[in-house]
mmCIF file of C-alpha atoms and ligand atoms in Angstrom:
data_model
loop_
_atom_site.group_PDB
_atom_site.id
_atom_site.type_symbol
_atom_site.label_atom_id
_atom_site.label_comp_id
_atom_site.label_asym_id
_atom_site.label_seq_id
_atom_site.Cartn_x
_atom_site.Cartn_y
_atom_site.Cartn_z
ATOM 1 C CA MET A 1 77.661 101.676 145.242
ATOM 2 C CA ARG A 2 79.225 99.612 148.236
ATOM 3 C CA PRO A 3 79.489 101.336 151.345
ATOM 4 C CA ASP A 4 83.206 101.671 152.283
ATOM 5 C CA HIS A 5 83.011 100.073 155.690
ATOM 6 C CA LEU A 6 82.077 96.560 154.031
ATOM 7 C CA HIS A 7 85.076 96.578 151.961
ATOM 8 C CA ALA A 8 87.412 93.942 153.340
ATOM 9 C CA PRO A 9 91.095 95.203 153.315
ATOM 10 C CA ASP A 10 93.232 93.023 150.826
ATOM 11 C CA ARG A 11 96.570 92.462 152.385
ATOM 12 C CA SER A 12 98.199 91.243 149.226
ATOM 13 C CA ARG A 13 97.435 94.700 147.802
ATOM 14 C CA GLU A 14 99.203 96.713 150.397
ATOM 15 C CA HIS A 15 102.223 98.184 148.812
ATOM 16 C CA GLY A 16 104.730 97.465 151.498
ATOM 17 C CA ALA A 17 108.241 98.530 150.980
ATOM 18 C CA ALA A 18 107.930 98.545 147.155
ATOM 19 C CA GLY A 19 106.966 102.094 145.530
ATOM 20 C CA GLY A 20 103.708 102.688 147.578
ATOM 21 C CA ALA A 21 101.286 105.035 145.845
ATOM 22 C CA ALA A 22 100.921 108.446 144.561
ATOM 23 C CA ALA A 23 98.235 110.652 143.743
ATOM 24 C CA VAL A 24 97.530 114.003 142.404
ATOM 25 C CA ALA A 25 94.380 116.309 143.122
ATOM 26 C CA HIS A 26 93.436 119.994 142.293
ATOM 27 C CA PRO A 27 91.937 122.817 144.587
ATOM 28 C CA ASN A 28 88.382 123.387 144.237
ATOM 29 C CA ILE A 29 86.527 126.737 144.870
ATOM 30 C CA ALA A 30 83.074 126.793 146.331
ATOM 31 C CA LEU A 31 80.186 128.519 144.509
ATOM 32 C CA ILE A 32 78.105 127.726 147.537
ATOM 33 C CA LYS A 33 80.095 127.834 150.612
ATOM 34 C CA TYR A 34 80.640 125.151 153.373
ATOM 35 C CA TRP A 35 80.707 127.196 156.585
ATOM 36 C CA GLY A 36 80.119 125.190 159.773
ATOM 37 C CA LYS A 37 80.024 121.988 161.060
ATOM 38 C CA ARG A 38 77.569 119.880 163.002
ATOM 39 C CA ASP A 39 80.167 117.393 163.880
ATOM 40 C CA GLU A 40 83.715 118.263 164.269
ATOM 41 C CA ARG A 41 85.242 114.756 164.595
ATOM 42 C CA LEU A 42 83.236 113.302 161.651
ATOM 43 C CA VAL A 43 83.610 116.505 159.653
ATOM 44 C CA LEU A 44 79.949 116.746 158.947
ATOM 45 C CA PRO A 45 78.844 120.087 157.531
ATOM 46 C CA ARG A 46 75.742 122.095 158.375
ATOM 47 C CA THR A 47 74.737 122.794 154.858
ATOM 48 C CA ASP A 48 75.219 121.564 151.300
ATOM 49 C CA SER A 49 77.905 123.101 149.357
ATOM 50 C CA LEU A 50 78.973 123.179 145.520
ATOM 51 C CA SER A 51 82.127 123.719 143.867
ATOM 52 C CA MET A 52 84.126 124.110 140.579
ATOM 53 C CA THR A 53 87.542 121.957 140.634
ATOM 54 C CA LEU A 54 90.276 124.032 139.259
ATOM 55 C CA ASP A 55 92.776 122.955 136.399
ATOM 56 C CA ILE A 56 95.760 124.859 138.231
ATOM 57 C CA LEU A 57 97.662 124.485 141.469
ATOM 58 C CA PRO A 58 97.513 120.610 141.804
ATOM 59 C CA THR A 59 99.038 118.844 144.969
ATOM 60 C CA THR A 60 100.978 115.595 144.409
ATOM 61 C CA THR A 61 101.132 113.170 147.254
ATOM 62 C CA HIS A 62 103.313 109.937 147.828
ATOM 63 C CA VAL A 63 102.612 107.478 150.415
ATOM 64 C CA ARG A 64 105.287 104.690 151.106
ATOM 65 C CA LEU A 65 104.626 102.066 153.960
ATOM 66 C CA ASP A 66 107.515 101.359 156.125
ATOM 67 C CA PRO A 67 107.349 98.122 157.877
ATOM 68 C CA GLU A 68 110.354 98.990 159.949
ATOM 69 C CA ALA A 69 109.356 102.516 160.939
ATOM 70 C CA GLU A 70 108.075 103.257 164.417
ATOM 71 C CA HIS A 71 106.481 106.649 163.411
ATOM 72 C CA ASP A 72 105.022 108.465 160.515
ATOM 73 C CA GLU A 73 106.983 110.698 158.379
ATOM 74 C CA VAL A 74 105.153 113.756 156.867
ATOM 75 C CA THR A 75 106.904 116.301 154.724
ATOM 76 C CA LEU A 76 105.287 119.127 152.813
ATOM 77 C CA ASP A 77 107.385 120.358 149.843
ATOM 78 C CA GLY A 78 110.134 118.570 151.326
ATOM 79 C CA VAL A 79 110.024 120.150 154.939
ATOM 80 C CA PRO A 80 108.969 117.988 157.951
ATOM 81 C CA LEU A 81 105.626 119.012 159.107
ATOM 82 C CA GLU A 82 105.309 119.648 162.843
ATOM 83 C CA GLY A 83 102.612 120.338 165.587
ATOM 84 C CA GLY A 84 98.959 120.422 164.489
ATOM 85 C CA ALA A 85 99.419 120.255 160.849
ATOM 86 C CA ARG A 86 101.587 116.802 161.359
ATOM 87 C CA GLN A 87 98.843 115.632 163.697
ATOM 88 C CA ARG A 88 96.034 116.199 161.288
ATOM 89 C CA VAL A 89 97.776 113.958 158.755
ATOM 90 C CA ILE A 90 98.608 111.265 161.221
ATOM 91 C CA THR A 91 95.104 111.361 162.528
ATOM 92 C CA PHE A 92 93.976 110.809 159.018
ATOM 93 C CA LEU A 93 96.592 107.903 158.449
ATOM 94 C CA GLU A 94 95.241 106.224 161.519
ATOM 95 C CA LEU A 95 91.759 106.161 159.995
ATOM 96 C CA VAL A 96 92.907 104.559 156.900
ATOM 97 C CA ARG A 97 95.003 101.938 158.859
ATOM 98 C CA GLU A 98 92.048 101.137 161.076
ATOM 99 C CA ARG A 99 89.947 100.463 157.939
ATOM 100 C CA ALA A 100 92.960 98.354 156.265
ATOM 101 C CA GLY A 101 93.754 96.430 159.431
ATOM 102 C CA SER A 102 97.183 97.579 159.262
ATOM 103 C CA SER A 103 99.630 99.010 161.776
ATOM 104 C CA ARG A 104 102.329 99.788 159.211
ATOM 105 C CA ARG A 105 103.681 103.395 159.477
ATOM 106 C CA ALA A 106 104.041 105.526 156.521
ATOM 107 C CA ALA A 107 106.187 108.026 154.852
ATOM 108 C CA VAL A 108 104.026 110.728 153.292
ATOM 109 C CA ASP A 109 105.617 113.264 150.879
ATOM 110 C CA SER A 110 103.312 116.003 149.577
ATOM 111 C CA ARG A 111 104.218 118.690 147.126
ATOM 112 C CA ASN A 112 101.886 121.706 146.859
ATOM 113 C CA THR A 113 101.662 124.228 144.184
ATOM 114 C CA VAL A 114 99.074 126.189 146.250
ATOM 115 C CA PRO A 115 100.341 128.583 149.003
ATOM 116 C CA THR A 116 99.566 126.509 152.151
ATOM 117 C CA GLY A 117 97.081 128.167 154.443
ATOM 118 C CA ALA A 118 96.249 131.205 152.471
ATOM 119 C CA GLY A 119 92.506 130.565 151.413
ATOM 120 C CA LEU A 120 93.552 128.949 148.328
ATOM 121 C CA ALA A 121 92.161 125.494 149.058
ATOM 122 C CA SER A 122 95.398 123.681 149.705
ATOM 123 C CA SER A 123 93.667 121.698 152.232
ATOM 124 C CA ALA A 124 91.143 120.450 149.678
ATOM 125 C CA SER A 125 93.928 119.470 146.961
ATOM 126 C CA GLY A 126 96.040 117.940 149.955
ATOM 127 C CA PHE A 127 93.624 115.680 151.687
ATOM 128 C CA ALA A 128 92.059 114.535 148.261
ATOM 129 C CA ALA A 129 95.403 113.688 147.028
ATOM 130 C CA LEU A 130 96.308 111.989 150.503
ATOM 131 C CA ALA A 131 92.968 110.020 150.561
ATOM 132 C CA VAL A 132 93.517 108.552 146.971
ATOM 133 C CA ALA A 133 97.135 107.616 147.522
ATOM 134 C CA ALA A 134 97.034 106.410 151.168
ATOM 135 C CA SER A 135 93.989 104.105 150.396
ATOM 136 C CA ALA A 136 95.819 102.731 147.477
ATOM 137 C CA ALA A 137 99.000 102.239 149.559
ATOM 138 C CA TYR A 138 97.205 100.425 152.325
ATOM 139 C CA GLY A 139 95.112 98.222 149.609
ATOM 140 C CA LEU A 140 91.728 99.667 150.312
ATOM 141 C CA ASP A 141 89.632 99.301 147.375
ATOM 142 C CA LEU A 142 87.301 102.488 147.595
ATOM 143 C CA ASP A 143 85.001 103.744 144.839
ATOM 144 C CA ALA A 144 84.714 107.739 144.190
ATOM 145 C CA THR A 145 81.981 108.001 146.777
ATOM 146 C CA ALA A 146 83.992 106.127 149.607
ATOM 147 C CA LEU A 147 87.147 108.265 148.674
ATOM 148 C CA SER A 148 85.087 111.350 148.812
ATOM 149 C CA ARG A 149 83.939 110.537 152.349
ATOM 150 C CA LEU A 150 87.293 109.572 153.547
ATOM 151 C CA ALA A 151 88.753 112.893 152.070
ATOM 152 C CA ARG A 152 86.275 114.672 154.108
ATOM 153 C CA ARG A 153 87.629 113.322 157.320
ATOM 154 C CA GLY A 154 90.638 115.128 156.579
ATOM 155 C CA SER A 155 89.145 118.477 155.425
ATOM 156 C CA GLY A 156 85.683 119.086 154.510
ATOM 157 C CA SER A 157 86.264 120.824 151.257
ATOM 158 C CA ALA A 158 88.581 117.985 150.179
ATOM 159 C CA SER A 159 85.544 115.686 149.743
ATOM 160 C CA ARG A 160 84.671 117.809 146.688
ATOM 161 C CA SER A 161 88.133 117.640 145.185
ATOM 162 C CA ILE A 162 87.895 114.075 144.430
ATOM 163 C CA PHE A 163 85.774 114.894 141.554
ATOM 164 C CA GLY A 164 86.437 117.267 138.475
ATOM 165 C CA ASP A 165 84.345 120.019 137.165
ATOM 166 C CA PHE A 166 81.229 120.910 139.359
ATOM 167 C CA ALA A 167 80.708 118.930 142.584
ATOM 168 C CA ILE A 168 78.160 119.118 145.181
ATOM 169 C CA TRP A 169 79.001 118.050 148.777
ATOM 170 C CA HIS A 170 75.709 116.633 150.591
ATOM 171 C CA ALA A 171 75.549 117.537 154.080
ATOM 172 C CA GLY A 172 73.888 114.396 154.913
ATOM 173 C CA ARG A 173 71.194 113.705 157.584
ATOM 174 C CA PRO A 174 71.563 112.123 161.116
ATOM 175 C CA THR A 175 70.468 108.315 160.986
ATOM 176 C CA GLY A 176 70.819 107.022 164.439
ATOM 177 C CA SER A 177 73.296 104.724 162.635
ATOM 178 C CA ALA A 178 77.205 104.521 163.651
ATOM 179 C CA THR A 179 78.730 104.059 160.420
ATOM 180 C CA ASP A 180 80.023 106.843 158.240
ATOM 181 C CA ALA A 181 78.621 105.431 155.147
ATOM 182 C CA ASP A 182 75.050 105.754 156.392
ATOM 183 C CA LEU A 183 75.410 109.668 156.976
ATOM 184 C CA GLY A 184 75.026 110.355 153.376
ATOM 185 C CA SER A 185 77.787 113.116 153.520
ATOM 186 C CA TYR A 186 80.042 112.846 150.550
ATOM 187 C CA ALA A 187 80.348 114.620 147.061
ATOM 188 C CA GLU A 188 79.401 113.708 143.759
ATOM 189 C CA PRO A 189 79.265 115.387 140.386
ATOM 190 C CA VAL A 190 76.594 117.997 139.189
ATOM 191 C CA PRO A 191 75.253 118.104 135.989
ATOM 192 C CA VAL A 192 75.971 121.253 134.036
ATOM 193 C CA ALA A 193 75.364 122.654 130.435
ATOM 194 C CA GLU A 194 78.350 122.938 128.178
ATOM 195 C CA PHE A 195 79.746 126.455 129.258
ATOM 196 C CA ASP A 196 83.370 127.617 129.615
ATOM 197 C CA PRO A 197 83.931 129.676 132.731
ATOM 198 C CA ALA A 198 87.126 130.832 134.203
ATOM 199 C CA LEU A 199 88.093 131.686 137.717
ATOM 200 C CA VAL A 200 90.609 134.616 137.723
ATOM 201 C CA VAL A 201 92.287 134.173 141.104
ATOM 202 C CA ALA A 202 93.739 137.504 142.470
ATOM 203 C CA VAL A 203 96.301 136.432 145.217
ATOM 204 C CA VAL A 204 96.727 139.679 147.373
ATOM 205 C CA ASN A 205 98.463 137.908 150.224
ATOM 206 C CA ALA A 206 99.929 134.418 149.799
ATOM 207 C CA GLY A 207 100.956 134.372 153.611
ATOM 208 C CA PRO A 208 99.207 131.834 155.962
ATOM 209 C CA LYS A 209 95.940 133.354 157.735
ATOM 210 C CA ASP A 210 96.013 134.485 161.315
ATOM 211 C CA VAL A 211 92.702 132.299 162.115
ATOM 212 C CA SER A 212 92.232 128.975 160.589
ATOM 213 C CA SER A 213 89.121 128.195 158.681
ATOM 214 C CA ARG A 214 88.395 125.508 161.189
ATOM 215 C CA GLU A 215 88.496 127.731 164.099
ATOM 216 C CA ALA A 216 86.729 130.383 162.264
ATOM 217 C CA MET A 217 83.782 128.330 161.256
ATOM 218 C CA ARG A 218 83.596 126.973 164.999
ATOM 219 C CA ARG A 219 83.482 130.602 166.175
ATOM 220 C CA THR A 220 80.917 131.755 163.646
ATOM 221 C CA VAL A 221 78.561 128.720 164.526
ATOM 222 C CA GLU A 222 78.904 129.395 168.177
ATOM 223 C CA THR A 223 78.449 133.082 168.258
ATOM 224 C CA SER A 224 77.473 134.719 165.005
ATOM 225 C CA PRO A 225 73.610 135.868 165.183
ATOM 226 C CA LEU A 226 73.892 136.017 161.379
ATOM 227 C CA TYR A 227 74.713 132.370 161.006
ATOM 228 C CA GLY A 228 71.396 130.599 161.032
ATOM 229 C CA PRO A 229 69.869 133.056 158.591
ATOM 230 C CA TRP A 230 72.735 132.580 156.215
ATOM 231 C CA ALA A 231 72.794 128.788 156.451
ATOM 232 C CA ALA A 232 68.802 129.026 155.591
ATOM 233 C CA SER A 233 69.392 131.210 152.720
ATOM 234 C CA SER A 234 72.266 129.082 151.408
ATOM 235 C CA GLU A 235 69.620 126.281 150.791
ATOM 236 C CA GLY A 236 67.936 128.406 148.375
ATOM 237 C CA ASP A 237 71.036 129.403 146.758
ATOM 238 C CA LEU A 238 72.071 125.754 146.181
ATOM 239 C CA VAL A 239 68.634 125.221 144.579
ATOM 240 C CA ASP A 240 69.085 128.311 142.433
ATOM 241 C CA MET A 241 72.743 127.311 141.464
ATOM 242 C CA ARG A 242 72.162 124.100 140.384
ATOM 243 C CA SER A 243 69.203 125.224 137.933
ATOM 244 C CA ALA A 244 71.823 127.963 136.724
ATOM 245 C CA LEU A 245 74.572 125.360 136.125
ATOM 246 C CA ARG A 246 72.112 123.327 134.244
ATOM 247 C CA ARG A 247 71.559 126.269 131.954
ATOM 248 C CA GLY A 248 75.140 127.329 131.729
ATOM 249 C CA ASP A 249 73.938 130.605 132.834
ATOM 250 C CA LEU A 250 77.062 132.477 133.902
ATOM 251 C CA ASP A 251 75.646 135.636 134.983
ATOM 252 C CA ALA A 252 73.137 133.652 137.426
ATOM 253 C CA VAL A 253 75.870 131.393 138.553
ATOM 254 C CA GLY A 254 78.194 134.464 139.366
ATOM 255 C CA GLU A 255 75.326 136.332 141.005
ATOM 256 C CA ILE A 256 74.405 133.605 143.296
ATOM 257 C CA ALA A 257 78.122 132.635 144.079
ATOM 258 C CA GLU A 258 78.825 136.219 144.848
ATOM 259 C CA ARG A 259 75.580 136.909 147.249
ATOM 260 C CA ASN A 260 76.651 133.431 148.791
ATOM 261 C CA ALA A 261 80.178 134.470 149.607
ATOM 262 C CA LEU A 262 79.621 137.911 150.890
ATOM 263 C CA GLY A 263 76.889 136.530 153.222
ATOM 264 C CA MET A 264 79.464 133.974 154.566
ATOM 265 C CA HIS A 265 81.803 136.662 155.199
ATOM 266 C CA ALA A 266 78.990 138.662 156.882
ATOM 267 C CA THR A 267 78.410 135.809 159.267
ATOM 268 C CA MET A 268 82.052 135.966 160.261
ATOM 269 C CA LEU A 269 82.036 139.659 160.901
ATOM 270 C CA ALA A 270 79.107 139.252 163.201
ATOM 271 C CA ALA A 271 81.078 136.596 165.088
ATOM 272 C CA ARG A 272 82.160 137.560 168.604
ATOM 273 C CA PRO A 273 85.155 138.375 168.535
ATOM 274 C CA ALA A 274 84.825 139.129 164.654
ATOM 275 C CA VAL A 275 86.625 137.165 162.026
ATOM 276 C CA ARG A 276 87.700 139.482 159.234
ATOM 277 C CA TYR A 277 89.591 138.067 156.242
ATOM 278 C CA LEU A 278 88.812 140.863 153.939
ATOM 279 C CA SER A 279 91.671 143.178 153.545
ATOM 280 C CA ALA A 280 91.947 146.444 151.884
ATOM 281 C CA PRO A 281 93.336 145.058 148.604
ATOM 282 C CA THR A 282 90.436 142.404 148.946
ATOM 283 C CA LEU A 283 88.176 145.435 148.753
ATOM 284 C CA ASP A 284 90.128 146.964 145.888
ATOM 285 C CA VAL A 285 89.784 143.924 143.725
ATOM 286 C CA LEU A 286 85.934 143.716 144.758
ATOM 287 C CA ASP A 287 85.589 147.424 143.423
ATOM 288 C CA SER A 288 87.331 146.411 140.081
ATOM 289 C CA VAL A 289 84.698 143.522 139.649
ATOM 290 C CA LEU A 290 81.931 146.080 139.913
ATOM 291 C CA ARG A 291 83.638 148.466 137.496
ATOM 292 C CA LEU A 292 83.853 145.594 135.119
ATOM 293 C CA ARG A 293 80.228 144.639 135.246
ATOM 294 C CA ARG A 294 79.445 148.399 134.798
ATOM 295 C CA ASP A 295 81.460 148.217 131.695
ATOM 296 C CA GLY A 296 79.557 145.200 130.383
ATOM 297 C CA VAL A 297 81.879 142.367 131.490
ATOM 298 C CA PRO A 298 80.148 139.689 133.330
ATOM 299 C CA ALA A 299 82.437 139.107 136.254
ATOM 300 C CA TYR A 300 81.606 137.991 139.660
ATOM 301 C CA ALA A 301 83.491 137.541 142.979
ATOM 302 C CA THR A 302 83.990 134.895 145.613
ATOM 303 C CA MET A 303 86.142 134.697 148.609
ATOM 304 C CA ASP A 304 87.055 131.980 150.883
ATOM 305 C CA ALA A 305 88.833 132.042 154.605
ATOM 306 C CA GLY A 306 91.496 134.633 153.367
ATOM 307 C CA PRO A 307 91.845 137.912 151.643
ATOM 308 C CA ASN A 308 92.262 136.547 148.167
ATOM 309 C CA VAL A 309 89.518 137.014 145.540
ATOM 310 C CA LYS A 310 88.503 134.661 142.798
ATOM 311 C CA VAL A 311 86.627 136.122 139.940
ATOM 312 C CA LEU A 312 84.165 134.144 137.875
ATOM 313 C CA CYS A 313 83.810 135.264 134.362
ATOM 314 C CA HIS A 314 83.776 133.602 130.717
ATOM 315 C CA ARG A 315 86.892 132.193 129.576
ATOM 316 C CA THR A 316 86.831 134.503 126.606
ATOM 317 C CA ASP A 317 86.923 137.506 128.986
ATOM 318 C CA ALA A 318 89.575 135.986 131.372
ATOM 319 C CA ASP A 319 92.578 138.013 129.887
ATOM 320 C CA ARG A 320 90.751 141.298 130.283
ATOM 321 C CA VAL A 321 89.370 140.363 133.789
ATOM 322 C CA ALA A 322 92.939 139.370 134.996
ATOM 323 C CA GLY A 323 94.493 142.623 133.575
ATOM 324 C CA VAL A 324 91.965 144.723 135.620
ATOM 325 C CA VAL A 325 92.148 142.926 138.672
ATOM 326 C CA ARG A 326 95.965 143.091 138.407
ATOM 327 C CA SER A 327 96.029 146.728 138.190
ATOM 328 C CA ALA A 328 93.699 146.864 141.103
ATOM 329 C CA ALA A 329 95.802 145.016 143.445
ATOM 330 C CA PRO A 330 99.416 145.746 142.174
ATOM 331 C CA GLY A 331 101.205 143.976 145.007
ATOM 332 C CA GLY A 332 99.608 140.660 144.189
ATOM 333 C CA SER A 333 99.597 137.976 141.435
ATOM 334 C CA VAL A 334 96.928 136.697 139.186
ATOM 335 C CA LEU A 335 96.287 133.255 137.917
ATOM 336 C CA VAL A 336 93.778 131.982 135.586
ATOM 337 C CA ALA A 337 91.904 128.791 136.078
ATOM 338 C CA GLY A 338 89.350 126.718 134.203
ATOM 339 C CA ARG A 339 87.353 123.494 134.723
ATOM 340 C CA GLY A 340 89.791 120.906 136.317
ATOM 341 C CA PRO A 341 89.793 117.070 136.722
ATOM 342 C CA GLY A 342 89.164 114.898 139.578
ATOM 343 C CA ALA A 343 91.984 113.376 141.943
ATOM 344 C CA ARG A 344 93.596 110.463 140.599
ATOM 345 C CA LEU A 345 96.362 107.605 141.067
ATOM 346 C CA LEU A 346 99.506 108.304 139.445
ATOM 347 C CA ALA A 347 100.898 105.555 137.261
ATOM 348 C CA GLU A 348 104.289 104.054 137.870
ATOM 349 C CA GLY A 349 105.851 105.992 135.095
ATOM 350 C CA GLU A 350 104.323 109.394 136.189
ATOM 351 C CA ARG A 351 105.793 109.814 139.565
HETATM 352 C C1 DP6 B 401 85.680 129.114 153.144
HETATM 353 O O1 DP6 B 401 87.493 122.586 154.135
HETATM 354 O O2 DP6 B 401 89.302 124.176 154.885
HETATM 355 O O3 DP6 B 401 86.942 127.400 151.790
HETATM 356 O O4 DP6 B 401 86.900 121.039 157.286
HETATM 357 O O5 DP6 B 401 87.771 122.528 158.854
HETATM 358 O O6 DP6 B 401 89.268 121.354 157.170
HETATM 359 P P1 DP6 B 401 87.710 121.915 157.571
HETATM 360 O O7 DP6 B 401 87.656 123.458 156.506
HETATM 361 P P2 DP6 B 401 88.025 123.412 155.056
HETATM 362 O O8 DP6 B 401 87.054 124.709 154.870
HETATM 363 C C2 DP6 B 401 86.925 125.526 153.599
HETATM 364 C C3 DP6 B 401 85.866 126.564 153.936
HETATM 365 C C4 DP6 B 401 85.690 127.487 152.636
HETATM 366 C C5 DP6 B 401 84.548 127.454 151.701
HETATM 367 C C6 DP6 B 401 84.287 125.877 150.946
HETATM 368 O O9 DP6 B 401 85.375 125.712 150.668
HETATM 369 O O10 DP6 B 401 83.246 125.499 151.001
#
């Protein structure tokens, strides 16, 4: 695998005024969580994480280079982005331009089917799609590893959405070398047995969260006395998870995912001041998951930086699980996801 910094940009491949490039990516849900950075600028995590890419809620992103434009233009679902969200995309484009040796501005148009900023992994699908579309538009020839590293710079969890099915994101190790490629922090596919899991997504609140995951994880690392012990135990969870996935053992996968997520939320609750994403409807859904298990249905919960709950179960139980979860949180909506594909460029005819 060639490190991405060795790739010479190919100017003839830059898709100037003509069509640009478009890509689609799906969200992923971590079964072993990423929570805490060791380097904010490079988006290097403190721990390895592991996720399942979903087959629902894709983000589609078009990137068109404009030789005339003085500024980048960024829209999300047709609405111009402003403030920090816009800046985050522009900082990302700067990174791509630097690698491509280009100064051309871009028009970025992103369409999300994920409620943005609500703990439903919109930044994962968003930056994975942007990494694939922008690198193609600027003529960079990146392999999947390099794309994963690039997507990571936009949002850590996006590194995993480059891949379908199950992916592990390696935290990497300090090397003393200045290049990102040497840091070893990228995602790659994880071998799993043939099994057919579903994630039932209970959206109890689709509104944007009060505290961003970026700020919440920073505060947790800096102030929570539980952070260190959780990060240490997450290493063991990862080893157990990989073995459970190799066996296709849904009960073990679910138990490990649930304890890892509850532990992550415990670290936040112990932060100063506390970060609490779990709301009353979240707890109602968690209770319903326990009831399902008591009734003999294997179902396990995981939650991210928001109040929504994702319930892992066998595909064959998904309708039943969705029904129980729906009645536990009647104000919300419920979606059923299976194993989804990795990010990819769209062909001309698909745009
Ligand atoms: C709780 O990837 O959104 O969903 O790197 O700061 O953009 P940034 O954070 P982000 O954090 C996701 C955290 C999580 C767990 C996970 O997806 O592993």
